[in-house]
Amino acid sequence: MALEWPGNWHLTAEAEPGGAVRIRAGRVPHEGRVRLAPGDTLTTPRLACAFSAEGLDGLSRVWHRFERRLAGERLHRPRKVLYNSWEATTFDVDAADQLELAKAAADIGAELFVVDDGWFTGRADDTGGLGDWYPDPVAFPRGFGRFIEDVRALGLDFGLWIEPEAVSPGSALYAEHPDWVYRIDGRPARLVRHQLLLDLGRTDVQDFVIATLDRLLTGHDISYLKWDMNRPPTERGRPGAGPADRLDLDAQHVAGYLRVLDRLRTAHPGVTVEGCAGGGARVDHATIARTDVVWPSDNTAPLDRLAVQYGFLHAHAPHVMSSWVTDAPGVFDPRPRSLAFRFVTAMCGVLGIGADLRHWDAGRRAEAARWIARYKEVRDVIHLGEARLLGSPLDATCGVQYDGPDGRTVVAALGTGRLDGAPLVPGRPARLRLRGLDPAARYRDAASATTYSGAHLLHYGLPFAWSAEHDAELVVLTRQ
């Protein structure tokens, strides 16, 4: 079950001794209660309920089909391979450095260049600038429009990061509209990440955000927008408006957020929108219905990311899962992984690159170009095919299988480095058993010039000889 609600929510499941299961799901007002006067109404969030007799893996495919339906005609818009400059430059955004990265990204086959945080005035670090959404003339001395033209001349689309719900206390916006932030009368506003949160339940704040997005998207050739939201709501109050529990500020914020997204989709239908909230904090069906991709987590370390994506794909479809190849070391699992492992993991959804390509040698860039080219050949199967999770990150070998309507099966196979015995026995490779295939059919792997029966793949599996240098493969099988 899943709530269509990008605000505060709570879901519990209770298994009774008799075998019945009781589910309770609903929104949680930030104020703890919502007061209704006589004649008032309260509309609760829609709840999506799914069932499968094929276990969690089968249940995931039910959710995937539902989210494809939510996407409507936007489902068939190709999710382009992006390069995002955040991990390479952080706040140190400079046109010359960004163009150097864009050139390197274009050379390896990226199709989209996204400038993340740090492009606007007053944003030397995370203590200022939010709310003043104008390109920094120092960072772009020849003009922001000229910079975008230079990026597009490389054959790349252009994208931009924005956090429209947040404001910095030192910004011109806050100086002009201090009443636009959440605050409880008589109490000082609390800074989180050196920023405050705009009261998006106010119509004038919504109109400001809409006007800001319209100005950026109509004034510049921007085809991708990354909407971020990094600050949790605190001190939910509206100065001068009375007790907070009479306002239902959480519901008003949600309504404002959805109004802005709806306007964005209507006014700029060709723009690809990425939803992000401190990683994957706001991944719900209301958001997914209005965006093209979402960001599951800020943790891009390879083995950590494998675990993140394993959980994500149980509930959400591959076509909405943005994933990057980065240089990040492991946070929770520091074991080293190859560049191939990073690419195959990221290719399980919508492929992006966030590494500092300026420090990659020619060999790494050439390998990256080969992986990107392979991804482009099969991304329609990955995004639109039936996905099956094969094993888990706790296994020595795991993967994701995608079955396309054209008879192709794509298998992203990964060796986690765990020792389960099989790879240590001479002549006995690791095996990954596939599912859902026709046991009587024949499937050919053109890369290895090998043809398998469906029964062999179902009961014996694909063979992999993992090593420290070889820990990932992408196998494409064609039904004969």
JSON list of N, CA, C and O in Angstrom, two decimals, residues 18 21 146 220 228 244 248 287 309 342 355 358 380 395 411:
[
{"chain": "A", "resi": 18, "resn": "GLY", "atom": "N", "xyz": [-4.58, -14.58, 14.60]},
{"chain": "A", "resi": 18, "resn": "GLY", "atom": "CA", "xyz": [-5.41, -15.41, 13.75]},
{"chain": "A", "resi": 18, "resn": "GLY", "atom": "C", "xyz": [-5.01, -15.38, 12.28]},
{"chain": "A", "resi": 18, "resn": "GLY", "atom": "O", "xyz": [-5.61, -16.07, 11.46]},
{"chain": "A", "resi": 21, "resn": "VAL", "atom": "N", "xyz": [-4.26, -9.36, 8.85]},
{"chain": "A", "resi": 21, "resn": "VAL", "atom": "CA", "xyz": [-3.34, -8.23, 8.89]},
{"chain": "A", "resi": 21, "resn": "VAL", "atom": "C", "xyz": [-4.15, -6.94, 8.81]},
{"chain": "A", "resi": 21, "resn": "VAL", "atom": "O", "xyz": [-5.01, -6.78, 7.93]},
{"chain": "A", "resi": 146, "resn": "ARG", "atom": "N", "xyz": [24.85, 32.76, -23.10]},
{"chain": "A", "resi": 146, "resn": "ARG", "atom": "CA", "xyz": [25.97, 32.35, -23.94]},
{"chain": "A", "resi": 146, "resn": "ARG", "atom": "C", "xyz": [26.57, 31.04, -23.43]},
{"chain": "A", "resi": 146, "resn": "ARG", "atom": "O", "xyz": [26.97, 30.17, -24.22]},
{"chain": "A", "resi": 220, "resn": "HIS", "atom": "N", "xyz": [15.75, 30.93, -21.02]},
{"chain": "A", "resi": 220, "resn": "HIS", "atom": "CA", "xyz": [16.95, 30.16, -21.36]},
{"chain": "A", "resi": 220, "resn": "HIS", "atom": "C", "xyz": [16.54, 28.81, -21.96]},
{"chain": "A", "resi": 220, "resn": "HIS", "atom": "O", "xyz": [15.44, 28.32, -21.69]},
{"chain": "A", "resi": 228, "resn": "ASP", "atom": "N", "xyz": [15.00, 20.27, -6.03]},
{"chain": "A", "resi": 228, "resn": "ASP", "atom": "CA", "xyz": [15.50, 19.71, -4.78]},
{"chain": "A", "resi": 228, "resn": "ASP", "atom": "C", "xyz": [14.75, 20.32, -3.60]},
{"chain": "A", "resi": 228, "resn": "ASP", "atom": "O", "xyz": [14.14, 21.39, -3.71]},
{"chain": "A", "resi": 244, "resn": "ALA", "atom": "N", "xyz": [-1.81, 27.41, 14.72]},
{"chain": "A", "resi": 244, "resn": "ALA", "atom": "CA", "xyz": [-1.44, 26.60, 13.56]},
{"chain": "A", "resi": 244, "resn": "ALA", "atom": "C", "xyz": [-2.42, 25.48, 13.32]},
{"chain": "A", "resi": 244, "resn": "ALA", "atom": "O", "xyz": [-2.65, 25.08, 12.18]},
{"chain": "A", "resi": 248, "resn": "ASP", "atom": "N", "xyz": [-3.94, 23.89, 9.15]},
{"chain": "A", "resi": 248, "resn": "ASP", "atom": "CA", "xyz": [-3.54, 22.67, 8.45]},
{"chain": "A", "resi": 248, "resn": "ASP", "atom": "C", "xyz": [-2.45, 23.00, 7.43]},
{"chain": "A", "resi": 248, "resn": "ASP", "atom": "O", "xyz": [-2.62, 22.82, 6.21]},
{"chain": "A", "resi": 287, "resn": "THR", "atom": "N", "xyz": [3.99, 12.87, -6.58]},
{"chain": "A", "resi": 287, "resn": "THR", "atom": "CA", "xyz": [5.20, 13.43, -7.18]},
{"chain": "A", "resi": 287, "resn": "THR", "atom": "C", "xyz": [5.57, 12.70, -8.46]},
{"chain": "A", "resi": 287, "resn": "THR", "atom": "O", "xyz": [5.90, 13.32, -9.48]},
{"chain": "A", "resi": 309, "resn": "GLN", "atom": "N", "xyz": [19.14, 0.65, -4.35]},
{"chain": "A", "resi": 309, "resn": "GLN", "atom": "CA", "xyz": [18.33, 0.38, -5.53]},
{"chain": "A", "resi": 309, "resn": "GLN", "atom": "C", "xyz": [17.54, -0.92, -5.41]},
{"chain": "A", "resi": 309, "resn": "GLN", "atom": "O", "xyz": [16.43, -1.02, -5.96]},
{"chain": "A", "resi": 342, "resn": "ARG", "atom": "N", "xyz": [30.17, 0.02, -11.16]},
{"chain": "A", "resi": 342, "resn": "ARG", "atom": "CA", "xyz": [29.47, 1.29, -10.99]},
{"chain": "A", "resi": 342, "resn": "ARG", "atom": "C", "xyz": [28.52, 1.54, -12.15]},
{"chain": "A", "resi": 342, "resn": "ARG", "atom": "O", "xyz": [27.39, 2.01, -11.97]},
{"chain": "A", "resi": 355, "resn": "ALA", "atom": "N", "xyz": [30.90, 11.80, -11.72]},
{"chain": "A", "resi": 355, "resn": "ALA", "atom": "CA", "xyz": [32.32, 11.80, -11.35]},
{"chain": "A", "resi": 355, "resn": "ALA", "atom": "C", "xyz": [33.02, 13.01, -11.94]},
{"chain": "A", "resi": 355, "resn": "ALA", "atom": "O", "xyz": [32.53, 13.67, -12.87]},
{"chain": "A", "resi": 358, "resn": "ARG", "atom": "N", "xyz": [37.55, 15.17, -15.28]},
{"chain": "A", "resi": 358, "resn": "ARG", "atom": "CA", "xyz": [38.85, 15.80, -15.54]},
{"chain": "A", "resi": 358, "resn": "ARG", "atom": "C", "xyz": [40.00, 14.96, -14.99]},
{"chain": "A", "resi": 358, "resn": "ARG", "atom": "O", "xyz": [41.14, 15.10, -15.46]},
{"chain": "A", "resi": 380, "resn": "ASP", "atom": "N", "xyz": [15.53, 1.13, -23.62]},
{"chain": "A", "resi": 380, "resn": "ASP", "atom": "CA", "xyz": [14.09, 0.97, -23.80]},
{"chain": "A", "resi": 380, "resn": "ASP", "atom": "C", "xyz": [13.60, -0.31, -23.11]},
{"chain": "A", "resi": 380, "resn": "ASP", "atom": "O", "xyz": [12.51, -0.34, -22.54]},
{"chain": "A", "resi": 395, "resn": "ASP", "atom": "N", "xyz": [23.74, -11.59, -1.38]},
{"chain": "A", "resi": 395, "resn": "ASP", "atom": "CA", "xyz": [24.24, -12.77, -2.08]},
{"chain": "A", "resi": 395, "resn": "ASP", "atom": "C", "xyz": [25.55, -12.45, -2.79]},
{"chain": "A", "resi": 395, "resn": "ASP", "atom": "O", "xyz": [25.86, -11.30, -3.07]},
{"chain": "A", "resi": 411, "resn": "VAL", "atom": "N", "xyz": [20.13, -8.59, -18.73]},
{"chain": "A", "resi": 411, "resn": "VAL", "atom": "CA", "xyz": [20.47, -9.00, -17.36]},
{"chain": "A", "resi": 411, "resn": "VAL", "atom": "C", "xyz": [21.64, -8.16, -16.87]},
{"chain": "A", "resi": 411, "resn": "VAL", "atom": "O", "xyz": [22.73, -8.20, -17.46]}
]
